[in-house]
XYZ file of C-alpha atoms in Angstrom:
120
model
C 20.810 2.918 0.882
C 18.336 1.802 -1.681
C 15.174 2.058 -1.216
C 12.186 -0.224 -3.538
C 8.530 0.597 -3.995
C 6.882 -2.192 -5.249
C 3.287 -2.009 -6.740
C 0.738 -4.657 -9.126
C 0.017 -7.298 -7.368
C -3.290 -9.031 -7.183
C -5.551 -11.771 -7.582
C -6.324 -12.720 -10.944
C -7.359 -15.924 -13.031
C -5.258 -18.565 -14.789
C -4.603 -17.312 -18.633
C -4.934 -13.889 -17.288
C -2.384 -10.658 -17.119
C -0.791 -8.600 -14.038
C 1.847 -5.857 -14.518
C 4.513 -5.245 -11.667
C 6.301 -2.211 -11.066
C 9.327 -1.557 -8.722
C 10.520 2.437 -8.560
C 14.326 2.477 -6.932
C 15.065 5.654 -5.305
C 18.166 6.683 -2.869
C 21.568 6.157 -3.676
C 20.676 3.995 -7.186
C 24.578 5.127 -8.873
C 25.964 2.222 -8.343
C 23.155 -0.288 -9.111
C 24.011 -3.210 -11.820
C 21.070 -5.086 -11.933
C 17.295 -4.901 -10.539
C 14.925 -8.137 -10.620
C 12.234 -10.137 -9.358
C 12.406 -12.951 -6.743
C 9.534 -14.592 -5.838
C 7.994 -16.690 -2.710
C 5.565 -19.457 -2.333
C 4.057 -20.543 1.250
C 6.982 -23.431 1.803
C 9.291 -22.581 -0.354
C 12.398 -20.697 -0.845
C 12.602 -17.614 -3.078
C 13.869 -17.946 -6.298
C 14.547 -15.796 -8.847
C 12.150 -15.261 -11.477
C 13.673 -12.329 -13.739
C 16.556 -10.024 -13.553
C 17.540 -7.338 -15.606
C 21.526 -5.451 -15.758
C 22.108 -2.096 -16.408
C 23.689 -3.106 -19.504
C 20.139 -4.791 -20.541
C 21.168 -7.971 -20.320
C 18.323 -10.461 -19.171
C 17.615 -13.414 -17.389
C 14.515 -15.596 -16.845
C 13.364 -18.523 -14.703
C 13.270 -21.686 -16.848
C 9.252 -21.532 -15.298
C 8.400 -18.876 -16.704
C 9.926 -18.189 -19.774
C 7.671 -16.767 -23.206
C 5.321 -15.939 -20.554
C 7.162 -13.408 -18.183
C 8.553 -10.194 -19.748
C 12.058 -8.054 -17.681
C 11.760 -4.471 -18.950
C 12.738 -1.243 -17.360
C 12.544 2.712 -18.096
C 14.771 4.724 -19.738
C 16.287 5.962 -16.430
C 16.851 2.838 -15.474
C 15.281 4.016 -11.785
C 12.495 1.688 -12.493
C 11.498 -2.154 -13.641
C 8.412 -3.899 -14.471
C 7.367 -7.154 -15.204
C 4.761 -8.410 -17.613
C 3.554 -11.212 -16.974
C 1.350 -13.199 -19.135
C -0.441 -16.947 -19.351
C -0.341 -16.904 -15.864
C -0.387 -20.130 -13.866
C -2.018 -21.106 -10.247
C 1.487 -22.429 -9.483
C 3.076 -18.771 -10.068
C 1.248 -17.619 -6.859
C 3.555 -16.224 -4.570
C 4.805 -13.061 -2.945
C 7.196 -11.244 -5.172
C 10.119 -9.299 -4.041
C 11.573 -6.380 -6.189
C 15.550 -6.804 -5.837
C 18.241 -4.254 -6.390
C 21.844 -5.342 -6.397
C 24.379 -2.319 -5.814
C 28.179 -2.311 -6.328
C 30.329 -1.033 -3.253
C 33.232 1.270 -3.134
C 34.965 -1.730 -1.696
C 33.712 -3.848 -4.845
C 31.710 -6.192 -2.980
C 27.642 -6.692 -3.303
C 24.847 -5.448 -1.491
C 21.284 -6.661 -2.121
C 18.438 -4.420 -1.488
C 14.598 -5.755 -1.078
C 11.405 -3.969 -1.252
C 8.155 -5.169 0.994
C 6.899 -7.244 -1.633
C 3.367 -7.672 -3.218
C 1.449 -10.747 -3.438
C 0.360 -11.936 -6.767
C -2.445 -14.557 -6.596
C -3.828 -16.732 -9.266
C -6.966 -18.594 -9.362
C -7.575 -21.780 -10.878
């Protein structure tokens, strides 16, 4: 099991900054890749950055040159920067953790998720 602490959410207005963290604990060996989903009221959740173990990243076409993937040098631990932020990037976000299996299958692992509002 993998367990996800989330923090950084908030309310905060267009053109303005918030900083998410997401600490993985548990059994985080066979992890490839960590990342941030989001959620609107409505909508599905999409992905909005993901980073792999190897450092590779990947960004929502929305919020490209305005989000930022990073993680520590552990690797237990991933935070996103985001910038220029948007009324339309309100949403709860989810901190995802996507582990390998003996068996070589996937698991996906979710924390609670924080809820990042911005004003207009």
């Amino acid at each position: 099991q993998v367990q996800l602490v989330e923090s950084g959410g908030g309310l905060v207005q267009a053109g303005g900054s918030l900083r998410l963290s997401c600490a993985a604990s548990g059994s985080i060996f066979r992890i490839i890749a960590m990342g941030w989903y989001r959620q609107a009221p409505g909508k599905q959740r999409e992905l909005v950055a993901r980073i792999t173990t190897g450092g590779t990243t990947d960004y929502a076409d929305s919020v490209k040159g305005r989000f930022t993937i990073s993680r520590d040098n552990v690797g237990n631990t991933v935070y996103l920067q985001m910038n220029s932020l948007k009324p339309e990037d309100t949403a709860v976000y989810y901190c995802n953790a996507r582990r390998r299996t003996v068996v070589d299958t996937f698991v996906d692992y979710w924390g609670q998720g924080t809820q990042v509002t911005v004003s207009s």
